[in-house]
Each structure stands twice: as structure tokens, then as C-alpha cells.
mmCIF file with all atom_site columns, C-alpha atoms in Angstrom:
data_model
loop_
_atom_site.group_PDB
_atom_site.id
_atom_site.type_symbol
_atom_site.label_atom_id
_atom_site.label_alt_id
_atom_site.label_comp_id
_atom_site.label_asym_id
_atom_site.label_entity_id
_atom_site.label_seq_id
_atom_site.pdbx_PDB_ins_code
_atom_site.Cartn_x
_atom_site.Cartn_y
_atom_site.Cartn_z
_atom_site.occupancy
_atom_site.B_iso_or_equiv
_atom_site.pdbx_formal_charge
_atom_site.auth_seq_id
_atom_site.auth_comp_id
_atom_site.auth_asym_id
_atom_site.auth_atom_id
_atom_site.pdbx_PDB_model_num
ATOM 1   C CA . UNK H 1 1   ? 35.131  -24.745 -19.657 1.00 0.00 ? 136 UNK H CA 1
ATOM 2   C CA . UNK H 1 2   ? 38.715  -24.533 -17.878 1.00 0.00 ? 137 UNK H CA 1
ATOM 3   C CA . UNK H 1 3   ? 38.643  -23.980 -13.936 1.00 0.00 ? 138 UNK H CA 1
ATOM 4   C CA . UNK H 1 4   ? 39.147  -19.925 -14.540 1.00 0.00 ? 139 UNK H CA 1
ATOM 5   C CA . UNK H 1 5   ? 36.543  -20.131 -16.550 1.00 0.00 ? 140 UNK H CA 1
ATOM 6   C CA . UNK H 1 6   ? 33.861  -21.441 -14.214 1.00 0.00 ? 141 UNK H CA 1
ATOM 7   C CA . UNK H 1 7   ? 35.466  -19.510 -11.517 1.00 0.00 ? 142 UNK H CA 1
ATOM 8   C CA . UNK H 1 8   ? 34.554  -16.282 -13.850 1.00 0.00 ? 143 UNK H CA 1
ATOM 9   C CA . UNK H 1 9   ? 31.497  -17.550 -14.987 1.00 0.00 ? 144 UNK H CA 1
ATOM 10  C CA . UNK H 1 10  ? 30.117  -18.536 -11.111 1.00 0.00 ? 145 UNK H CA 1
ATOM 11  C CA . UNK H 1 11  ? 30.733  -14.936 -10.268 1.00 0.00 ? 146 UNK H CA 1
ATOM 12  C CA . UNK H 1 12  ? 29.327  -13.392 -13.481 1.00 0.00 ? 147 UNK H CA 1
ATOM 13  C CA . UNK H 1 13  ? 26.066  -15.510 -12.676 1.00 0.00 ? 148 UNK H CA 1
ATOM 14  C CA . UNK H 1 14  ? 26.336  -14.028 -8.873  1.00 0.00 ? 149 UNK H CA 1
ATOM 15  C CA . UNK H 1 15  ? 26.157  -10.587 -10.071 1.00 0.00 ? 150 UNK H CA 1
ATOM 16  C CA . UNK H 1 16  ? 24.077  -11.052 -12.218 1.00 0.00 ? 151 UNK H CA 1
ATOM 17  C CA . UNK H 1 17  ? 21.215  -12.533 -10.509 1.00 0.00 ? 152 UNK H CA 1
ATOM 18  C CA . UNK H 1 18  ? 21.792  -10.207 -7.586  1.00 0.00 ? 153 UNK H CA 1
ATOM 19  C CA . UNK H 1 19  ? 21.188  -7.774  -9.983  1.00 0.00 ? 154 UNK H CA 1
ATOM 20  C CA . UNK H 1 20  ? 17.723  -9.018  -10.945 1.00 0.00 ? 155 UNK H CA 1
ATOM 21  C CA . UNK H 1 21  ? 16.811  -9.731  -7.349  1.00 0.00 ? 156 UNK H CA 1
ATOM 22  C CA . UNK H 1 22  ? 17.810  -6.214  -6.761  1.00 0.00 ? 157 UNK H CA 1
ATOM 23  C CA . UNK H 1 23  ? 15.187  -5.019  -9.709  1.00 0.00 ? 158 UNK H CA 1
ATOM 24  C CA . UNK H 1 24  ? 12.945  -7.260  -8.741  1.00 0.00 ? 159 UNK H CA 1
ATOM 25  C CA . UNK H 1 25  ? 11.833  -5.573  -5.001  1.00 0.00 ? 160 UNK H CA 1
ATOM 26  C CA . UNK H 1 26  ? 12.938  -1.953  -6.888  1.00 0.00 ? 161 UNK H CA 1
ATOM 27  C CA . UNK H 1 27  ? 9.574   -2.755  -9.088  1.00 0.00 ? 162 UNK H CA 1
ATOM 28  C CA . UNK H 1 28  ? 8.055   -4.712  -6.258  1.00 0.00 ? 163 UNK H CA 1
ATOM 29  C CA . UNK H 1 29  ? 9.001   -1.564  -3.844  1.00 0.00 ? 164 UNK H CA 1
ATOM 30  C CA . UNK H 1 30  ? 7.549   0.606   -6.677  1.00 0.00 ? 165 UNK H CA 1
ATOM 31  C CA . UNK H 1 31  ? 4.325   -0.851  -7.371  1.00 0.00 ? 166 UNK H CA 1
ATOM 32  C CA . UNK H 1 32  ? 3.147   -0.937  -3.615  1.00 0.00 ? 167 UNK H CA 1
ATOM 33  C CA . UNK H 1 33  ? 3.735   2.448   -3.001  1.00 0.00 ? 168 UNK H CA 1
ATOM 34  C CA . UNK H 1 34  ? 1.616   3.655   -6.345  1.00 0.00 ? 169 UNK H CA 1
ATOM 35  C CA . UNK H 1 35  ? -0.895  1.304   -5.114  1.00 0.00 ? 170 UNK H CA 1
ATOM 36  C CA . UNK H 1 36  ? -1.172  2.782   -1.692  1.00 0.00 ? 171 UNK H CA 1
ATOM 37  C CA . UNK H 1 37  ? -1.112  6.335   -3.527  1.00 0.00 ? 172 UNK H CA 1
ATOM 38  C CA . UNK H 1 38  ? -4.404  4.742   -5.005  1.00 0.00 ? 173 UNK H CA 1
ATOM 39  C CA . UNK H 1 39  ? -5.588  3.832   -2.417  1.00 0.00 ? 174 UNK H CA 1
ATOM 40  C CA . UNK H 1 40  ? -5.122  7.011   -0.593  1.00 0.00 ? 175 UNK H CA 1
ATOM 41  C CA . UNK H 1 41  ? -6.736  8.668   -3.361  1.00 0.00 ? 176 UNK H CA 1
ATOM 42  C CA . UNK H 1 42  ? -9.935  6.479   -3.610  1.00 0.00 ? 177 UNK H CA 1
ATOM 43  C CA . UNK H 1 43  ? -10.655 7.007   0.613   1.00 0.00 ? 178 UNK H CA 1
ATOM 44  C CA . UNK H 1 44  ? -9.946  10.389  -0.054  1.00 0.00 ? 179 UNK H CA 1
ATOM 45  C CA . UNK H 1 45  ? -12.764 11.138  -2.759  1.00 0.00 ? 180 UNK H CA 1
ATOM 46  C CA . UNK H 1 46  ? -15.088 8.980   -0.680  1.00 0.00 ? 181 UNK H CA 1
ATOM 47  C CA . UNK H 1 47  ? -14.393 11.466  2.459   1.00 0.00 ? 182 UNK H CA 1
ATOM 48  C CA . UNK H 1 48  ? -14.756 14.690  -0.011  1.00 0.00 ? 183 UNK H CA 1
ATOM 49  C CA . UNK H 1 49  ? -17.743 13.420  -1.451  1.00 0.00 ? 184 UNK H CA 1
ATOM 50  C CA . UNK H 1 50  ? -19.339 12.647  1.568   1.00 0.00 ? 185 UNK H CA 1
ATOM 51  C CA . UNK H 1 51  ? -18.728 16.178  3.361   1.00 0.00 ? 186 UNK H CA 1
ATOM 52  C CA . UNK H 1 52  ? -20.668 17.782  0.750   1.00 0.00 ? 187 UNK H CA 1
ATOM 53  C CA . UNK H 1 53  ? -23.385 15.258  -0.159  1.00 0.00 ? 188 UNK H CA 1
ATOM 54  C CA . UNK H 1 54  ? -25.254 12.413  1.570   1.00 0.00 ? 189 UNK H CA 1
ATOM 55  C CA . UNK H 1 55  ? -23.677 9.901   0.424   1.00 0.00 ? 190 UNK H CA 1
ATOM 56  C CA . UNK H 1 56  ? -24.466 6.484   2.532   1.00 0.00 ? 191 UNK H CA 1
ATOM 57  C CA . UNK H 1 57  ? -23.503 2.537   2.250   1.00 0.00 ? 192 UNK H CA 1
ATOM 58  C CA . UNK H 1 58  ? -25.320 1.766   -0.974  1.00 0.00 ? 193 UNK H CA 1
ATOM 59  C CA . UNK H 1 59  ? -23.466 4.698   -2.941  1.00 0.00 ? 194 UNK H CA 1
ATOM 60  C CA . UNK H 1 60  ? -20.025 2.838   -1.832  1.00 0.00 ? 195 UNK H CA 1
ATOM 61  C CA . UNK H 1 61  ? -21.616 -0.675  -2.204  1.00 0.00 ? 196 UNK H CA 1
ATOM 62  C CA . UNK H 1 62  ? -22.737 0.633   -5.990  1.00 0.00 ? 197 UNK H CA 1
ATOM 63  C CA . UNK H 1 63  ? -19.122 2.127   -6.380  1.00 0.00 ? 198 UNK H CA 1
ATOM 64  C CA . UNK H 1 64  ? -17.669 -0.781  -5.651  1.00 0.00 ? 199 UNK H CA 1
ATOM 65  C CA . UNK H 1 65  ? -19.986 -2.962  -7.709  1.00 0.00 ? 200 UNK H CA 1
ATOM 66  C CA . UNK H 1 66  ? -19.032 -0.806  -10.546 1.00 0.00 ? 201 UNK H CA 1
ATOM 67  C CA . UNK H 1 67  ? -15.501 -0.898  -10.583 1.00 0.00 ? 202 UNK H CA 1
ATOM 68  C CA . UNK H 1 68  ? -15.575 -4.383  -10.182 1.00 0.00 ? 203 UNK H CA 1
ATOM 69  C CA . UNK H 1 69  ? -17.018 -4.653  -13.407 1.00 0.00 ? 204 UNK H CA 1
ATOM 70  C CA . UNK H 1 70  ? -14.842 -2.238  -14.959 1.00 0.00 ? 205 UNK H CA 1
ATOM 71  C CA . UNK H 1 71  ? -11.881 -3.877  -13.415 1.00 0.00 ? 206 UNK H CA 1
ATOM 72  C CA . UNK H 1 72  ? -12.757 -7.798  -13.610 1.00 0.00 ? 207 UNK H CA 1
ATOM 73  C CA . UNK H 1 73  ? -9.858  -9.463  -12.022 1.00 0.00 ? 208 UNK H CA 1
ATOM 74  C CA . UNK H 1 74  ? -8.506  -6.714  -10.053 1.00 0.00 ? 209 UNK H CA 1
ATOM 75  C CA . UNK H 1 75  ? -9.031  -7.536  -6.241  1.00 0.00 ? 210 UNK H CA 1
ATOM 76  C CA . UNK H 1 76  ? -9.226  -4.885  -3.341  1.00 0.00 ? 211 UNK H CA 1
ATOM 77  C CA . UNK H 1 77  ? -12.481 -2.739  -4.404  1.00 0.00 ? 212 UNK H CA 1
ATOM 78  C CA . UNK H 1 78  ? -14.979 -4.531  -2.234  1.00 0.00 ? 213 UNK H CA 1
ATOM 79  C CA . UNK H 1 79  ? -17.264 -2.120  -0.905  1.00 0.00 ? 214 UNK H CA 1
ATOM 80  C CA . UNK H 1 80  ? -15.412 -3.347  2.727   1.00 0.00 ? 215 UNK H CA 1
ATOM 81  C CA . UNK H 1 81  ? -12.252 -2.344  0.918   1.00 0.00 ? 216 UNK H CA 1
ATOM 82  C CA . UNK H 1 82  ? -13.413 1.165   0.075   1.00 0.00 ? 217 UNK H CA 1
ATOM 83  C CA . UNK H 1 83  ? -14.561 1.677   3.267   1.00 0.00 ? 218 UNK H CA 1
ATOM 84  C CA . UNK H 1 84  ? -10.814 0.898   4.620   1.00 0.00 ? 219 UNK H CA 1
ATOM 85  C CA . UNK H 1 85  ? -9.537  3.329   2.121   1.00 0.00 ? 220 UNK H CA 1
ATOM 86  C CA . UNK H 1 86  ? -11.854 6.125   3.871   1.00 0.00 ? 221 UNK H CA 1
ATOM 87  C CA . UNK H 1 87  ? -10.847 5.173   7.365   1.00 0.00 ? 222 UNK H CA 1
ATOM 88  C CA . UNK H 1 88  ? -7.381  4.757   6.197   1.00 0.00 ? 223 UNK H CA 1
ATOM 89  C CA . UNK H 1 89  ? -7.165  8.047   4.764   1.00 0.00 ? 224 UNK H CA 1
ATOM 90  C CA . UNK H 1 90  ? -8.748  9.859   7.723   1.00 0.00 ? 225 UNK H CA 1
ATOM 91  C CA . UNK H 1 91  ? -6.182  8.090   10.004  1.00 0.00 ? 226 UNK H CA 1
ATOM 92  C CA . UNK H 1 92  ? -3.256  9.779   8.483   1.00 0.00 ? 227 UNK H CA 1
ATOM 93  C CA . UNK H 1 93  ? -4.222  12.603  6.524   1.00 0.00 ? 228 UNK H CA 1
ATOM 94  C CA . UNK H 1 94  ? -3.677  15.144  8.892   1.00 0.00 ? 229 UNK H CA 1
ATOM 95  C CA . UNK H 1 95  ? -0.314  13.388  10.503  1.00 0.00 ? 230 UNK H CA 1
ATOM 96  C CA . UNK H 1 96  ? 2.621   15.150  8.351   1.00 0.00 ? 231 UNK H CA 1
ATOM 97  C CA . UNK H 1 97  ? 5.004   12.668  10.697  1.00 0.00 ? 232 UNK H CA 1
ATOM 98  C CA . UNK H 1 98  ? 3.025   9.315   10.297  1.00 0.00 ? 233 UNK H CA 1
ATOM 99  C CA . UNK H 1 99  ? 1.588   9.682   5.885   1.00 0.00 ? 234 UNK H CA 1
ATOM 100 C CA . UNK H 1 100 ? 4.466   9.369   4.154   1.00 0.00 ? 235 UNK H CA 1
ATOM 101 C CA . UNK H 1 101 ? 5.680   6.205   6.407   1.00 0.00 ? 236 UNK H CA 1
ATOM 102 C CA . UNK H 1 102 ? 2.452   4.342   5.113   1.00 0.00 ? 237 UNK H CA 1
ATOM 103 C CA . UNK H 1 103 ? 3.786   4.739   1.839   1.00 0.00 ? 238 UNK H CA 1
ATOM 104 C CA . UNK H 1 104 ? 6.302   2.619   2.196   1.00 0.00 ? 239 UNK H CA 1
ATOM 105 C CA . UNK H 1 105 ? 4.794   -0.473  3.672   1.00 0.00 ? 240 UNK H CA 1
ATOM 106 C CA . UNK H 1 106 ? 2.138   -2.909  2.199   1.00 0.00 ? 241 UNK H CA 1
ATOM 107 C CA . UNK H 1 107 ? -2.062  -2.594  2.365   1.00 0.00 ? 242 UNK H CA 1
ATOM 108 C CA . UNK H 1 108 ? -2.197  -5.379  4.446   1.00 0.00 ? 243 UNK H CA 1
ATOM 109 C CA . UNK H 1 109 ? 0.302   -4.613  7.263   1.00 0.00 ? 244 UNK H CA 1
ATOM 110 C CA . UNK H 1 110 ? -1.311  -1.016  6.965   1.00 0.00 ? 245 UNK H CA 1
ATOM 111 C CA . UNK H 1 111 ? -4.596  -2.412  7.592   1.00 0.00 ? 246 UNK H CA 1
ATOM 112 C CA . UNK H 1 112 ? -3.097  -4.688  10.300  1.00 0.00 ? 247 UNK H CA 1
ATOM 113 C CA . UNK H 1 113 ? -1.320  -1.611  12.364  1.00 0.00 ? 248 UNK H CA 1
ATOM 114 C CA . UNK H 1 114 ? -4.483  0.976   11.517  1.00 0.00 ? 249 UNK H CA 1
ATOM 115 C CA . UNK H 1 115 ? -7.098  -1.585  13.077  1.00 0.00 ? 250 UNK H CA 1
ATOM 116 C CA . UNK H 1 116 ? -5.160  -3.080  16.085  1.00 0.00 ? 251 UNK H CA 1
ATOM 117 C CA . UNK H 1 117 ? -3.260  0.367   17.254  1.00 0.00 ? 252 UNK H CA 1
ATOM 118 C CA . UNK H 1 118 ? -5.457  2.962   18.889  1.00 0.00 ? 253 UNK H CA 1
ATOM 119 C CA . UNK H 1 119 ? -3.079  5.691   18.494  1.00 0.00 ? 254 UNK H CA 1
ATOM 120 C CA . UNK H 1 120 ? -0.608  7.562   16.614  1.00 0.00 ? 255 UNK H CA 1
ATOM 121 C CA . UNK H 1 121 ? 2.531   6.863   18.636  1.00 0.00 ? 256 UNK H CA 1
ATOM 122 C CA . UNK H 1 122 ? 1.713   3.002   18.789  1.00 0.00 ? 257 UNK H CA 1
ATOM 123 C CA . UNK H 1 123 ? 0.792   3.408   14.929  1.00 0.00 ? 258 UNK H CA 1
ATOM 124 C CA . UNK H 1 124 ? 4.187   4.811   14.001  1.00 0.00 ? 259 UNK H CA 1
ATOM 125 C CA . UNK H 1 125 ? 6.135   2.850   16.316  1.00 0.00 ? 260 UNK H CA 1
ATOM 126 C CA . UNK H 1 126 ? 4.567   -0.092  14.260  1.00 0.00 ? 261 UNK H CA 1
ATOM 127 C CA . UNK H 1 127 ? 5.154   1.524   11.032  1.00 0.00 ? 262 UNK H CA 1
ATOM 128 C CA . UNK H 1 128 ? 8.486   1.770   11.674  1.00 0.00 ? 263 UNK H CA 1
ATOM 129 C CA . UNK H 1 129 ? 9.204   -1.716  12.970  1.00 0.00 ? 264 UNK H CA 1
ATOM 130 C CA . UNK H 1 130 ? 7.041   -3.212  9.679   1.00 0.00 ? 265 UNK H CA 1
ATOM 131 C CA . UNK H 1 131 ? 9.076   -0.738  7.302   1.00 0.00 ? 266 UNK H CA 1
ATOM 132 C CA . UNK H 1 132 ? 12.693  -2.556  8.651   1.00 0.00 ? 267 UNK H CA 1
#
């Protein structure tokens, strides 16, 4: 390969794997938020279902049993997982400002910011900070 050559060649490599670091946190980027969409989802059937019924601990613990089965491998439906989901959903459902910012940040720093700050100008001011 003649000097030119590798000179072309170092910066076709360059773009190119900037390119597929580039796709790599688009899908990365894309993934979390679908899983905290799901996540969203699964605290907010537990929070419908209990308003109408009595549903307690062992209908969540059972819940989370099952999908455990259903899902061997997949991590994150302990029954102490669905219960963040709930409390995670009630947190932010009614904040227009603060729900779409959990979106774009991962399940544990959400966790971390929804436990530790007490309220919603602390939480967002976190949110923010994380999502830089």
C-alpha cells in the first residue's frame, strides 16, 4: 500500500468506525427508552389494577413469579422490581414537565434520582444533569 494509500485508508477506517460507534448508542439510545416505555407500562397496570380491585403483595409476588418463567433470562421483573415500576409511574405520571425526561435516561439512574430526591424540582434538576 503506497503512503496515499494508507493515508486514505486511515481515514476511511476513521469514518467508518465513527459511524458504527454512532449506531451503536442510536440502538443503545433506542432500546432504553422502549424499555422504560415498558416499564412505565407494567407500574401503570399494577396502579389501574389496584384502584379497582384488592390487589395486595402476593398478586405482584405471583406476577412476578410468572413472568419470570415466561421470560427465563430476562432480569428486572422481581416482584421488588414491579413494585419500582408502580412507584415509578406514580412519581411522574401526572408531571407533563418531568415524564418525558425519564425517557431518556437509564432504569437505574431513574431509580437512583426517584429514591434519593424528595421532590420534583430536585428530581428534574437531576434528570437533567444525568441526561448530559
Amino acid at each position: 500500500m503506497s503512503e496515499l494509500d494508507a493515508d486514505n485508508y486511515g481515514q476511511l477506517l476513521g469514518e467508518i468506525k465513527q459511524h458504527i460507534r454512532s449506531a451503536q448508542y442510536e440502538a443503545l439510545k433506542a432500546v432504553n427508552q422502549r424499555l422504560i416505555a415498558l416499564y412505565w407500562e407494567i407500574g401503570k397496570s399494577i396502579v389501574i389494577r389496584q384502584q379497582g380491585e384488592t390487589w395486595g403483595k402476593s398478586v405482584v409476588k405471583n406476577l412476578s413469579q410468572d413472568l419470570q418463567i415466561e421470560f427465563p433470562g430476562i432480569k428486572g421483573f422481581s416482584a421488588a422490581n414491579l413494585w419500582r415500576m408502580k412507584s415509578f409511574y406514580e412519581a411522574y405520571v401526572k408531571n407533563e414537565k418531568l415524564a418525558p425526561l425519564v425517557r431518556e435516561i437509564g432504569w437505574t439512574h431513574n431509580l437512583a434520582i426517584l429514591e434519593k430526591c424528595k421532590d420534583d424540582l430536585e428530581r428534574e434538576f437531576y434528570l437533567r444533569m444525568t441526561r448530559k
